[in-house]
Amino acid sequence: MFEKFKEDYMGWIVIIGLGLLFLEFVFFNHGLIFSLLVPAGMIYFGRKWMPKMSGKILFWLGIIFLIINILSMMTFKFLLLAILVHFIIQFSQSKKNPKYVKPLIKEPSVNLSKETVIKKQPLLSNVFFGHQKTPESVYEWKDINIQCGLGDTVIDLSYTVLPKGETVIVLRNFIGNIQVLVPYDVDVNVNHSVIAGSTQVFEMNEKRTFNKNYQIQTAGFEQATQRIKILSSLVVGDLEVKRV
């Protein structure tokens, strides 16, 4: 019964939230789209003009204006209220119907040996602020899976030896640029999504893209014995994949 109610009210929260967002755009705040796009443009061009002082000022002013505009939205206030209501309902139900867990212990029928695992240091780490780049000297390759806040990421594959088979690079940035430098003799598959920015993959170059997803691969990727798969996403920023 409670699970059914939970599914219903969560569905209604989503429907009401979308309805409020539509009403806010159309009736209550006609300039909301403009007030959100302007800070997004300031952030984008501020990133373009960095490290100039004008670029830094434009970037951080865009961040501040965007946060202020989001906090003032009626839909955002409704979302906070819905989250509060959700936690109150969850807490009240946990008090009324506490769950009891009874452990069930079974003796193993065979002797199980402890599995040995090896913890390795990743090539790159998650960062919230700052730029990062692979070493500019010979290094051992490890697949990359990172997410970053504000900053640029450069992956240079010319200083390493890639293993046979498929090499995976997963990059998720909020605001910043991504550059991947690929050797000439390796086939590549790129799956990239971006809200605002430019995308350049070898000879394909698209500027001023907005809310797009790209799936691009070299002609021999499917049959290649050595290949690179790049999965990337950006809210605001540029992607560049080129040969070195």
Short mmCIF file of C-alpha atoms in Angstrom, two decimals, residues 28 34-35 45 53 71 109 142 152-153 163 194 199-200 202 213 228 237 243:
data_model
loop_
_atom_site.label_atom_id
_atom_site.label_comp_id
_atom_site.label_asym_id
_atom_site.label_seq_id
_atom_site.Cartn_x
_atom_site.Cartn_y
_atom_site.Cartn_z
CA PHE A 28 4.61 34.48 -14.37
CA PHE A 34 16.58 35.22 -21.00
CA SER A 35 17.80 35.57 -17.40
CA PHE A 45 32.59 33.31 -23.16
CA MET A 53 41.20 39.13 -16.28
CA LEU A 71 17.33 30.20 -6.33
CA SER A 109 29.18 -26.25 2.00
CA LYS A 142 45.26 2.83 -17.20
CA ASP A 152 40.26 21.72 -18.38
CA THR A 153 41.34 18.11 -18.96
CA PRO A 163 47.09 -2.33 -24.79
CA VAL A 194 27.23 18.92 -24.62
CA THR A 199 33.01 19.99 -30.83
CA GLN A 200 36.00 19.07 -33.00
CA PHE A 202 39.53 15.14 -36.37
CA ASN A 213 24.87 14.48 -28.71
CA ILE A 228 39.95 3.81 -28.24
CA GLY A 237 32.89 23.72 -22.81
CA ARG A 243 45.94 13.13 -34.03
#
